[in-house]
């Protein structure tokens, strides 16, 4: 059932998947933050040391040692079906499966891994599976496995099917992806890269067969439901470590001697300890009970207490805190109102209050990640409106509110009916840094003359309110996240084509259709320019010439900067902690910490080895 005419700004299958499972991708985002204070026992093995080599860090020696890490889900409840979002594994994913293609955020470069090579052209992509990659049962990972994985994604909202028409096997180790129409190769690469070899055909083939042979929509929905309810706790993986056991407190993963990178790993086990939330994880780092925390929001007061042996990698998340203004709630449907709010908000103060160690603020509020703005906007960056990144621009804000039809009486801004404008901010109650950011924004708006306060709800209720448009200002992520957000097409599509925003985590309805023509001030001169958003975003997806791509990115970034369909405030910088106590690590500041996640990626590369007690 491939879509023969792929639509670059819609993901009906994603929305259908959410309806069928009752859960959206943002549930996983919430889980990865850890517990209710979030940001957004040893097992022996008969395989002891296999060499008498006296150098503990030698790759010729496999030590009866373990790397202690953390996770935020009860280990015995964790399952490994990528199509089932309930209790889906967090860091265990990186132990038992292999990422198709890694991404180094510092260098902005892809690193081939489970996919050892690819050829990506505008109309077709060919990927090659790494030599020697086998499932834990000894069977080779083949193109049949990857084809099954991609074809199941067709029914579960996989992003590949926005661009692909079909996938075909070319022998046992190659797969050909035929694109529905010409597509920018960078988009295709990012879409392929962030997949894991987690779908052996021997396990998932039967689910695909049931879906494909369904004779009615009801039968197909039932078959998809069976797939999304499947919850394997002992996965057939192919990664560098194999799951050994799990209980309420810990999971044990043992080194896979048959993995192509096994010779780089000189310790026998990972132990993944359940900490539940940030408070307990901070204490584990402070006490030395763990060697790593793959991702952990850590405020300055905790960082200042950590022993010197802790090192932190900060790969960008390309994801962060923003506000979605409900266009259906007057006067937020007026561009001048949104611009006025942006002039009021002091983004630097919000970041300093919420989490200065793990967040940055974008200099330019637009649909480009902060770390990529200089690269893509270049010398023209100063022509974009900053709205006052580190201060409230009072006179400009007041002028915009007046243009929006508001009047100021007695220090308060009132609408045409004489009522003080209400600007409540919806926020997930358990996301502590978001709560602080939202509270700071509300305080700034209140000080400026609006009635603004927090509407704090549990995350499940917030998901429903996002989807139903039940808010005035909603705390929401203004970037879709991950390596792909480094390429501006993805955040542009996320902000300017509302259907797409559902593909990057959660569906949100905020009254911005993305289908109408928008008239904005001219970017290159006086007067105005009119842009048809949906065709313009689609054109960007299909443009191949790099100079034309850069021009189109600037044009659409300008539209986002003027229209402000979302209000960008902060961008998260991941904090990934590793201890050098007993471990050989790259020097501090090395770009080797810029691939996710250091505690699972560095050992595979031989860049994190056991050094002895």
Coordinates of C-alpha atoms in Angstrom, one line a residue:
X1 CA 0.0 0.0 0.0
X2 CA 2.8 2.4 -0.8
X3 CA 1.6 5.9 -1.5
X4 CA 2.3 6.4 -5.2
X5 CA 2.2 10.2 -4.9
X6 CA 4.1 10.9 -1.7
X7 CA 3.0 14.1 0.0
X8 CA 5.9 15.8 1.7
X9 CA 3.7 17.7 4.2
X10 CA 1.4 15.0 5.4
X11 CA 1.7 11.8 7.4
X12 CA -1.7 10.3 7.6
X13 CA -0.2 7.0 8.6
X14 CA 1.4 8.5 11.7
X15 CA -1.9 9.9 12.8
X16 CA -3.5 6.6 12.1
X17 CA -0.8 4.8 14.1
X18 CA -1.4 7.2 17.1
X19 CA -5.2 6.5 16.9
X20 CA -4.6 2.7 16.8
X21 CA -2.1 2.6 19.6
X22 CA -3.4 5.5 21.7
X23 CA 0.1 6.7 22.2
X24 CA 2.3 9.2 20.3
X25 CA 6.0 9.4 19.9
X26 CA 6.3 12.1 22.5
X27 CA 5.6 9.5 25.2
X28 CA 9.1 8.1 24.4
X29 CA 10.5 11.6 24.5
X30 CA 9.0 12.0 28.0
X31 CA 10.4 8.7 29.2
X32 CA 13.9 9.5 28.0
X33 CA 14.0 12.5 30.3
X34 CA 13.7 10.4 33.3
X35 CA 11.2 10.2 36.2
X36 CA 9.1 12.9 37.7
X37 CA 11.9 15.4 38.2
X38 CA 12.9 15.2 34.6
X39 CA 13.8 17.7 32.0
X40 CA 12.0 17.2 29.6
X41 CA 22.9 -6.2 42.6
X42 CA 25.8 -7.7 40.2
X43 CA 25.5 -10.9 38.1
X44 CA 28.6 -13.1 37.6
X45 CA 29.4 -14.8 34.4
X46 CA 31.4 -17.9 33.6
X47 CA 33.4 -16.0 31.0
X48 CA 36.2 -14.4 33.1
X49 CA 39.4 -12.9 31.8
X50 CA 40.4 -14.7 28.6
X51 CA 44.0 -13.7 28.6
X52 CA 46.8 -13.3 31.1
X53 CA 47.9 -10.0 29.5
X54 CA 48.8 -7.7 32.4
X55 CA 47.7 -4.5 30.7
X56 CA 44.1 -4.0 31.8
X57 CA 43.2 -1.7 28.9
X58 CA 44.5 -4.1 26.2
X59 CA 41.9 -5.1 23.7
X60 CA 43.3 -8.6 23.8
X61 CA 41.9 -9.0 27.3
X62 CA 38.2 -9.3 28.1
X63 CA 37.8 -8.6 31.8
X64 CA 35.2 -9.9 34.1
X65 CA 34.1 -6.3 34.7
X66 CA 31.0 -4.3 34.1
X67 CA 30.0 -0.8 33.1
X68 CA 27.3 0.5 35.4
X69 CA 24.8 2.8 33.7
X70 CA 21.2 3.9 34.4
X71 CA 17.8 3.8 32.8
X72 CA 14.5 5.4 33.8
X73 CA 12.1 2.4 33.2
X74 CA 11.7 -0.6 35.4
X75 CA 14.0 -3.1 33.7
X76 CA 11.7 -6.1 33.9
X77 CA 9.0 -4.2 32.1
X78 CA 11.1 -3.0 29.2
X79 CA 10.2 -4.4 25.8
X80 CA 12.0 -4.2 22.5
X81 CA 9.4 -3.9 19.8
X82 CA 10.0 -0.6 17.9
X83 CA 6.3 -0.5 16.8
X84 CA 5.0 -0.7 20.4
X85 CA 5.6 2.6 22.2
X86 CA 4.6 1.2 25.6
X87 CA 7.7 0.6 27.9
X88 CA 9.9 0.6 24.8
X89 CA 13.5 0.3 25.7
X90 CA 15.7 3.4 26.2
X91 CA 19.4 2.9 26.3
X92 CA 19.0 -0.9 25.9
X93 CA 18.3 -0.2 22.2
X94 CA 21.9 0.9 21.8
X95 CA 23.2 -2.3 23.4
X96 CA 21.3 -5.0 21.6
X97 CA 20.8 -3.4 18.2
X98 CA 23.0 -1.5 15.8
X99 CA 22.2 1.9 14.5
X100 CA 22.1 2.1 10.7
X101 CA 24.2 5.2 10.5
X102 CA 25.7 7.2 13.4
X103 CA 25.9 11.0 13.3
X104 CA 28.7 13.1 14.9
X105 CA 27.0 16.4 15.9
X106 CA 30.3 18.3 16.4
X107 CA 31.5 17.5 12.8
X108 CA 28.1 17.3 11.2
X109 CA 29.1 14.0 9.6
X110 CA 27.4 10.6 9.1
X111 CA 29.4 7.6 10.3
X112 CA 28.4 4.3 8.6
X113 CA 27.7 1.5 10.9
X114 CA 25.1 -1.3 10.4
X115 CA 24.7 0.2 7.0
X116 CA 28.3 0.1 5.7
X117 CA 27.7 2.1 2.6
X118 CA 25.0 3.9 0.7
X119 CA 24.4 5.6 -2.6
X120 CA 21.7 8.2 -2.4
X121 CA 20.5 9.8 -5.6
X122 CA 17.4 12.0 -6.2
X123 CA 15.3 9.1 -7.4
X124 CA 16.8 6.1 -5.7
X125 CA 18.9 5.0 -2.7
X126 CA 20.9 1.8 -2.3
X127 CA 22.1 0.7 1.1
X128 CA 24.5 -2.1 1.9
X129 CA 24.5 -4.1 5.2
X130 CA 27.8 -4.4 7.1
X131 CA 29.8 -7.6 6.6
X132 CA 29.7 -10.0 9.5
X133 CA 26.6 -8.6 11.2
X134 CA 24.6 -11.5 12.6
X135 CA 21.6 -12.0 14.8
X136 CA 22.2 -13.6 18.2
X137 CA 21.0 -17.0 16.9
X138 CA 23.8 -16.9 14.3
X139 CA 21.7 -16.0 11.3
X140 CA 23.1 -13.2 9.1
X141 CA 21.3 -9.8 9.0
X142 CA 20.0 -9.7 5.4
X143 CA 18.2 -7.4 3.1
X144 CA 15.0 -9.4 3.8
X145 CA 15.2 -8.2 7.5
X146 CA 15.6 -4.6 6.5
X147 CA 12.8 -4.8 3.9
X148 CA 10.5 -6.2 6.5
X149 CA 11.4 -3.4 8.8
X150 CA 10.8 -0.7 6.2
X151 CA 7.5 -2.3 5.0
X152 CA 6.1 -2.5 8.5
X153 CA 6.9 1.2 8.9
X154 CA 4.5 1.9 6.0
X155 CA 1.7 0.9 8.3
X156 CA 3.0 2.5 11.5
X157 CA 3.8 6.0 10.4
X158 CA 7.4 5.6 9.2
X159 CA 8.8 8.8 7.8
X160 CA 10.5 6.9 4.9
X161 CA 7.1 6.5 3.2
X162 CA 6.8 10.3 2.8
X163 CA 9.4 9.9 0.1
X164 CA 9.6 6.2 -0.9
X165 CA 7.4 4.4 -3.5
X166 CA 8.9 0.9 -2.9
X167 CA 11.8 -1.1 -1.5
X168 CA 13.4 -4.0 -3.2
X169 CA 16.1 -6.5 -2.2
X170 CA 19.2 -6.7 -4.4
X171 CA 20.8 -9.9 -3.2
X172 CA 21.3 -10.7 0.5
X173 CA 23.1 -7.6 1.6
X174 CA 21.7 -4.7 -0.5
X175 CA 18.3 -2.9 -0.5
X176 CA 17.1 -0.5 -3.1
X177 CA 14.7 2.3 -2.1
X178 CA 12.8 3.7 -5.0
X179 CA 11.6 7.3 -4.3
X180 CA 8.2 8.5 -5.5
X181 CA 9.7 11.6 -7.0
X182 CA 13.0 13.5 -6.9
X183 CA 14.0 14.2 -3.3
X184 CA 16.9 16.0 -1.8
X185 CA 19.5 13.3 -0.9
X186 CA 20.2 14.9 2.5
X187 CA 16.6 14.4 3.6
X188 CA 16.7 10.8 2.5
X189 CA 20.0 10.1 4.3
X190 CA 18.7 11.5 7.6
X191 CA 15.5 9.5 7.2
X192 CA 17.4 6.3 6.6
X193 CA 20.2 6.9 9.2
X194 CA 18.2 6.9 12.4
X195 CA 17.0 3.3 12.2
X196 CA 18.2 0.3 14.2
X197 CA 18.6 -3.3 13.0
X198 CA 15.9 -4.3 15.4
X199 CA 13.4 -6.2 13.2
X200 CA 14.5 -9.7 12.3
X201 CA 12.2 -11.1 9.6
X202 CA 12.1 -14.4 11.5
X203 CA 10.2 -12.6 14.3
X204 CA 8.3 -9.9 12.5
X205 CA 7.6 -11.5 9.1
X206 CA 4.4 -13.1 10.3
X207 CA 3.0 -9.7 11.4
X208 CA 3.8 -8.1 8.0
X209 CA 2.1 -11.1 6.2
X210 CA -1.1 -10.6 8.2
X211 CA -1.2 -6.9 7.5
X212 CA -0.5 -7.4 3.8
X213 CA -3.1 -10.2 3.4
X214 CA -5.9 -8.4 5.2
X215 CA -9.0 -8.2 3.1
X216 CA -10.6 -5.2 4.8
X217 CA -9.6 -2.1 6.7
X218 CA -11.0 -3.7 9.9
X219 CA -8.7 -6.8 9.4
X220 CA -5.8 -4.6 8.6
X221 CA -6.3 -2.5 11.7
X222 CA -6.6 -5.7 13.8
X223 CA -3.3 -7.0 12.3
X224 CA -1.6 -3.7 13.0
X225 CA -2.9 -3.7 16.6
X226 CA -1.4 -7.2 17.1
X227 CA 2.0 -5.8 15.9
X228 CA 1.8 -2.8 18.2
X229 CA 0.8 -5.0 21.2
X230 CA 3.7 -7.4 20.7
X231 CA 6.1 -6.9 23.7
X232 CA 9.2 -9.0 23.5
X233 CA 11.4 -8.8 26.6
X234 CA 14.2 -11.1 25.4
X235 CA 15.0 -9.6 22.0
X236 CA 16.7 -11.3 19.1
X237 CA 19.2 -8.6 18.5
X238 CA 22.5 -8.2 16.6
X239 CA 24.3 -5.6 18.7
X240 CA 27.5 -5.6 20.7
X241 CA 25.7 -6.8 23.9
X242 CA 23.0 -9.3 24.5
X243 CA 20.4 -9.1 27.2
X244 CA 21.1 -11.6 29.9
X245 CA 18.5 -10.9 32.6
X246 CA 16.3 -8.2 34.2
X247 CA 14.4 -7.6 37.4
X248 CA 12.9 -4.6 39.0
X249 CA 16.2 -2.9 39.8
X250 CA 18.6 -3.8 37.0
X251 CA 19.2 -5.4 33.6
X252 CA 22.4 -7.2 32.6
X253 CA 23.7 -7.2 29.1
X254 CA 26.7 -9.4 28.2
X255 CA 29.3 -8.8 25.5
X256 CA 28.5 -10.5 22.2
X257 CA 31.8 -12.1 21.0
X258 CA 30.5 -12.5 17.5
X259 CA 29.8 -8.8 16.9
X260 CA 32.2 -7.2 14.3
X261 CA 33.3 -4.7 17.0
X262 CA 33.8 -7.3 19.8
X263 CA 37.6 -6.9 19.6
X264 CA 37.2 -3.3 20.6
X265 CA 35.4 -4.1 23.8
X266 CA 37.5 -5.4 26.8
X267 CA 34.8 -5.7 29.5
X268 CA 32.2 -8.4 29.9
X269 CA 29.0 -6.6 30.9
X270 CA 26.8 -3.6 31.0
X271 CA 24.6 -3.3 34.1
X272 CA 21.7 -0.9 33.6
X273 CA 20.4 0.3 36.9
X274 CA 16.9 1.6 37.4
X275 CA 17.0 5.0 39.1
X276 CA 13.5 6.2 38.3
X277 CA 14.3 9.9 38.1
X278 CA 16.8 12.7 38.1
X279 CA 17.2 13.0 41.9
X280 CA 18.2 9.4 42.4
X281 CA 20.4 9.5 39.3
X282 CA 22.3 12.6 40.6
X283 CA 22.9 10.8 43.9
X284 CA 24.2 7.8 42.0
X285 CA 26.7 10.0 40.2
X286 CA 27.7 11.8 43.4
X287 CA 28.3 8.5 45.3
X288 CA 30.1 6.8 42.5
X289 CA 27.6 3.9 42.2
X290 CA 27.5 4.2 38.5
X291 CA 30.0 4.8 35.7
X292 CA 27.7 6.5 33.2
X293 CA 24.3 8.2 32.7
X294 CA 23.5 8.3 29.0
X295 CA 21.3 11.4 29.3
X296 CA 20.7 13.4 32.4
X297 CA 19.5 16.9 33.0
X298 CA 22.0 18.1 35.6
X299 CA 21.6 21.7 37.1
X300 CA 24.6 23.7 38.1
X301 CA 24.2 23.0 41.8
X302 CA 24.7 19.3 41.1
X303 CA 27.5 19.8 38.5
X304 CA 29.4 21.8 41.1
X305 CA 29.4 18.8 43.5
X306 CA 30.4 16.1 41.1
X307 CA 33.9 14.6 41.5
X308 CA 36.5 15.5 39.0
X309 CA 36.5 12.1 37.3
X310 CA 33.2 12.8 35.7
X311 CA 33.2 14.0 32.0
X312 CA 30.2 15.2 30.1
X313 CA 29.4 15.1 26.4
X314 CA 26.9 17.6 25.1
X315 CA 25.7 16.5 21.7
X316 CA 22.9 18.9 20.7
X317 CA 19.4 17.5 20.9
X318 CA 18.1 19.9 18.2
X319 CA 15.0 19.9 20.3
X320 CA 13.8 22.3 22.9
X321 CA 11.3 24.5 24.7
X322 CA 9.0 26.8 22.7
X323 CA 5.5 28.1 22.8
X324 CA 2.7 27.2 20.3
X325 CA 0.2 30.1 20.1
X326 CA -3.3 29.0 19.5
X327 CA -4.4 31.0 16.4
X328 CA -8.0 30.3 17.3
X329 CA -7.7 32.2 20.6
X330 CA -8.0 35.9 20.0
X331 CA -5.8 37.9 19.7
X332 CA -3.1 35.3 19.1
X333 CA -4.3 34.7 15.5
X334 CA -2.8 38.1 14.7
X335 CA 0.8 38.1 13.7
X336 CA 1.4 41.4 15.5
X337 CA 0.3 39.8 18.7
X338 CA 2.8 37.0 18.4
X339 CA 5.6 39.3 17.4
X340 CA 4.8 41.5 20.4
X341 CA 5.0 38.5 22.8
X342 CA 8.4 37.6 21.2
X343 CA 9.6 41.1 21.9
X344 CA 8.6 40.7 25.5
X345 CA 10.2 37.4 26.2
X346 CA 13.8 37.6 27.4
X347 CA 15.1 34.2 26.2
X348 CA 18.4 34.5 28.0
X349 CA 16.7 34.9 31.3
X350 CA 14.4 32.0 30.7
X351 CA 17.3 29.8 29.9
X352 CA 19.3 31.0 32.9
X353 CA 16.4 30.2 35.2
X354 CA 15.5 26.8 33.6
X355 CA 18.8 25.1 33.0
X356 CA 21.9 27.2 31.8
X357 CA 24.1 24.1 31.8
X358 CA 21.9 22.2 29.4
X359 CA 20.2 24.8 27.3
X360 CA 21.0 27.6 24.9
X361 CA 18.8 30.2 23.3
X362 CA 18.5 30.8 19.6
X363 CA 19.8 34.2 18.5
X364 CA 17.1 34.3 15.8
X365 CA 13.7 32.9 16.4
X366 CA 13.0 30.9 13.3
X367 CA 12.8 27.3 12.0
X368 CA 16.6 26.6 12.2
X369 CA 18.4 25.0 15.1
X370 CA 20.6 27.5 17.0
X371 CA 23.8 25.6 16.1
X372 CA 23.0 25.8 12.4
X373 CA 21.8 29.4 12.0
X374 CA 25.1 30.9 11.1
X375 CA 25.8 28.1 8.6
X376 CA 22.6 28.5 6.7
X377 CA 21.8 32.2 7.2
X378 CA 25.4 33.3 6.6
X379 CA 26.0 37.0 6.1
X380 CA 22.2 37.6 6.0
X381 CA 21.7 36.6 9.6
X382 CA 21.6 40.2 10.7
X383 CA 18.7 40.9 8.3
X384 CA 16.5 38.6 10.4
X385 CA 14.6 39.9 13.4
X386 CA 16.1 38.8 16.8
X387 CA 13.2 40.2 18.9
X388 CA 15.7 40.9 21.6
X389 CA 17.3 37.6 22.6
X390 CA 18.6 38.9 26.0
X391 CA 16.2 41.6 26.8
X392 CA 12.6 42.8 26.6
X393 CA 12.2 45.3 23.8
X394 CA 9.5 47.4 25.4
X395 CA 8.8 50.1 22.7
X396 CA 8.7 47.5 19.9
X397 CA 6.4 45.2 21.9
X398 CA 4.0 48.0 22.7
X399 CA 3.8 49.1 19.1
X400 CA 3.0 45.5 18.0
X401 CA 0.3 45.1 20.6
X402 CA -1.3 48.3 19.5
X403 CA -1.2 47.2 15.9
X404 CA -3.0 44.0 17.1
X405 CA -5.8 46.2 18.4
X406 CA -5.0 46.2 22.1
X407 CA -5.0 49.2 24.4
X408 CA -3.1 49.7 27.6
X409 CA -5.1 51.0 30.6
X410 CA -3.8 51.1 34.2
X411 CA -0.7 49.1 33.2
X412 CA -2.8 46.3 31.7
X413 CA -3.3 45.3 28.1
X414 CA -7.0 45.0 27.2
X415 CA -8.9 43.7 24.1
X416 CA -11.7 45.5 22.2
X417 CA -14.2 44.4 24.9
X418 CA -12.2 46.1 27.6
X419 CA -11.1 42.8 29.2
X420 CA -7.5 42.1 30.3
X421 CA -5.9 39.7 27.8
X422 CA -5.5 36.2 29.3
X423 CA -2.3 34.3 28.3
X424 CA -2.3 31.1 30.3
X425 CA 0.6 28.7 29.5
X426 CA 0.0 24.9 29.3
X427 CA 3.0 22.8 30.5
X428 CA 3.6 19.1 31.5
X429 CA 3.8 19.1 35.3
X430 CA 6.6 16.5 35.5
X431 CA 9.0 18.3 33.2
X432 CA 10.8 20.4 35.8
X433 CA 12.9 22.6 33.4
X434 CA 9.9 23.3 31.2
X435 CA 7.8 24.2 34.2
X436 CA 10.6 26.7 35.2
X437 CA 10.8 28.1 31.6
X438 CA 7.0 28.4 31.4
X439 CA 6.8 30.1 34.8
X440 CA 9.5 32.6 33.8
X441 CA 7.7 33.4 30.5
X442 CA 4.4 33.8 32.4
X443 CA 6.1 36.2 34.9
X444 CA 7.6 38.3 32.1
X445 CA 4.2 38.5 30.3
X446 CA 2.4 39.4 33.6
X447 CA 5.0 42.1 34.3
X448 CA 4.2 43.5 30.9
X449 CA 0.5 43.8 31.6
X450 CA -1.1 40.5 30.7
X451 CA -2.9 37.9 32.9
X452 CA -0.5 35.0 32.5
X453 CA -0.1 31.9 34.6
X454 CA 0.7 28.3 34.4
X455 CA -1.8 25.5 33.5
X456 CA 0.2 22.5 34.7
X457 CA -1.1 19.1 33.9
X458 CA 0.1 15.5 33.8
X459 CA 1.8 14.6 30.5
X460 CA -1.0 12.3 29.3
X461 CA -3.5 15.1 29.6
X462 CA -1.2 17.6 27.9
X463 CA -0.9 15.2 25.0
X464 CA -4.7 15.3 24.6
X465 CA -4.8 19.1 25.0
X466 CA -2.1 19.5 22.4
X467 CA -4.0 17.3 19.9
X468 CA -7.4 18.9 20.6
X469 CA -6.1 22.5 20.7
X470 CA -7.2 22.9 24.3
X471 CA -4.8 25.7 25.2
X472 CA -4.0 29.4 24.7
X473 CA -0.2 29.2 24.8
X474 CA 1.2 25.6 24.8
X475 CA 4.7 24.6 25.9
X476 CA 5.8 22.7 22.8
X477 CA 9.0 21.7 21.1
X478 CA 9.9 24.0 18.2
X479 CA 12.4 21.6 16.6
X480 CA 11.6 18.0 15.8
X481 CA 14.8 16.7 17.4
X482 CA 17.7 14.4 16.5
X483 CA 20.4 14.6 13.8
X484 CA 17.8 15.4 11.1
X485 CA 17.1 18.8 12.8
X486 CA 20.6 19.8 11.8
X487 CA 19.2 20.0 8.3
X488 CA 16.7 22.9 8.2
X489 CA 14.1 21.2 6.0
X490 CA 12.9 19.2 9.0
X491 CA 12.3 22.0 11.4
X492 CA 10.8 24.1 8.6
X493 CA 8.4 21.4 7.8
X494 CA 7.7 20.9 11.5
X495 CA 6.7 24.6 12.0
X496 CA 5.2 25.5 8.6
X497 CA 3.3 22.4 7.7
X498 CA 1.2 21.4 10.7
X499 CA 0.5 17.8 9.4
X500 CA 4.2 17.2 9.6
X501 CA 4.5 18.2 13.2
X502 CA 2.7 15.0 14.1
X503 CA 5.5 13.0 12.5
X504 CA 8.1 14.4 14.9
X505 CA 6.6 13.2 18.1
X506 CA 3.1 14.4 18.9
X507 CA 0.2 15.8 17.1
X508 CA -0.7 19.4 17.9
X509 CA -3.5 21.5 16.7
X510 CA -2.9 25.2 17.1
X511 CA -5.0 26.8 14.4
X512 CA -2.3 27.3 11.9
X513 CA -3.2 25.5 8.7
X514 CA 0.0 25.9 6.7
X515 CA -2.0 25.7 3.5
X516 CA -2.8 29.4 2.9
X517 CA -0.7 32.0 1.2
X518 CA 1.3 34.2 3.6
X519 CA 2.3 37.7 2.9
X520 CA 5.4 38.9 4.8
X521 CA 7.8 41.9 4.4
X522 CA 10.3 41.3 1.6
X523 CA 13.5 39.7 2.8
X524 CA 15.6 41.3 0.1
X525 CA 14.1 44.8 -0.3
X526 CA 11.1 47.0 0.3
X527 CA 7.5 45.9 -0.1
X528 CA 6.1 42.5 0.6
X529 CA 6.3 39.0 -0.7
X530 CA 3.7 36.2 -0.8
X531 CA 4.5 32.6 -0.2
X532 CA 2.4 29.5 -0.7
X533 CA 3.7 27.4 2.2
X534 CA 2.8 23.9 1.3
X535 CA 4.2 24.0 -2.3
X536 CA 7.3 25.9 -1.0
X537 CA 8.1 23.3 1.6
X538 CA 7.5 20.5 -1.0
X539 CA 9.8 22.3 -3.4
X540 CA 12.5 22.4 -0.8
X541 CA 12.2 18.7 -0.3
X542 CA 12.6 18.1 -4.1
X543 CA 15.4 20.6 -4.8
X544 CA 18.9 19.1 -5.4
X545 CA 21.1 22.1 -6.3
X546 CA 22.9 23.2 -3.0
X547 CA 22.8 26.9 -3.8
X548 CA 19.1 26.7 -4.6
X549 CA 18.5 24.7 -1.4
X550 CA 20.3 27.4 0.7
X551 CA 18.2 30.1 -0.9
X552 CA 15.0 28.3 -0.3
X553 CA 16.0 27.6 3.3
X554 CA 16.6 31.3 3.9
X555 CA 13.3 32.2 2.3
X556 CA 11.3 29.9 4.4
X557 CA 13.3 30.7 7.6
X558 CA 12.4 34.3 6.9
X559 CA 8.7 33.4 6.7
X560 CA 8.9 31.6 10.1
X561 CA 10.9 34.5 11.6
X562 CA 8.1 36.9 10.6
X563 CA 5.0 34.8 11.0
X564 CA 6.1 33.1 14.2
X565 CA 3.8 30.1 14.0
X566 CA 5.8 28.8 17.0
X567 CA 7.8 30.9 19.4
X568 CA 11.4 29.5 19.8
X569 CA 12.8 30.0 23.2
X570 CA 15.4 27.4 24.2
X571 CA 17.3 24.5 22.7
X572 CA 18.4 21.6 24.8
X573 CA 22.0 20.4 24.9
X574 CA 22.1 16.8 26.0
X575 CA 24.3 16.0 29.0
X576 CA 25.8 12.5 28.7
X577 CA 27.9 11.6 31.7
X578 CA 30.9 9.2 31.8
X579 CA 33.3 8.5 34.6
X580 CA 37.1 8.2 33.9
X581 CA 37.5 6.3 37.2
X582 CA 38.6 2.9 36.1
X583 CA 38.0 3.7 32.4
X584 CA 40.2 4.9 29.6
X585 CA 38.4 7.8 27.8
X586 CA 39.1 10.3 25.0
X587 CA 40.4 13.7 26.4
X588 CA 37.9 16.2 27.6
X589 CA 36.5 18.3 24.8
X590 CA 37.0 15.6 22.2
X591 CA 34.4 15.5 19.4
X592 CA 34.2 11.7 20.1
X593 CA 31.7 12.6 22.8
X594 CA 29.4 14.2 20.1
X595 CA 27.8 11.0 18.9
X596 CA 24.9 9.5 20.8
X597 CA 25.3 8.0 23.3
X598 CA 28.9 8.1 24.4
X599 CA 28.6 5.3 27.0
X600 CA 27.3 2.9 24.3
X601 CA 29.1 4.2 21.2
X602 CA 32.6 4.8 22.5
X603 CA 33.2 1.1 23.7
X604 CA 32.2 -0.1 20.2
X605 CA 34.9 2.2 18.7
X606 CA 37.5 1.1 21.2
X607 CA 37.5 4.6 22.7
X608 CA 36.2 3.6 26.1
X609 CA 38.1 0.6 27.6
X610 CA 38.3 -0.9 31.1
X611 CA 41.5 0.3 32.8
X612 CA 41.4 -1.8 36.0
X613 CA 40.6 -0.9 39.6

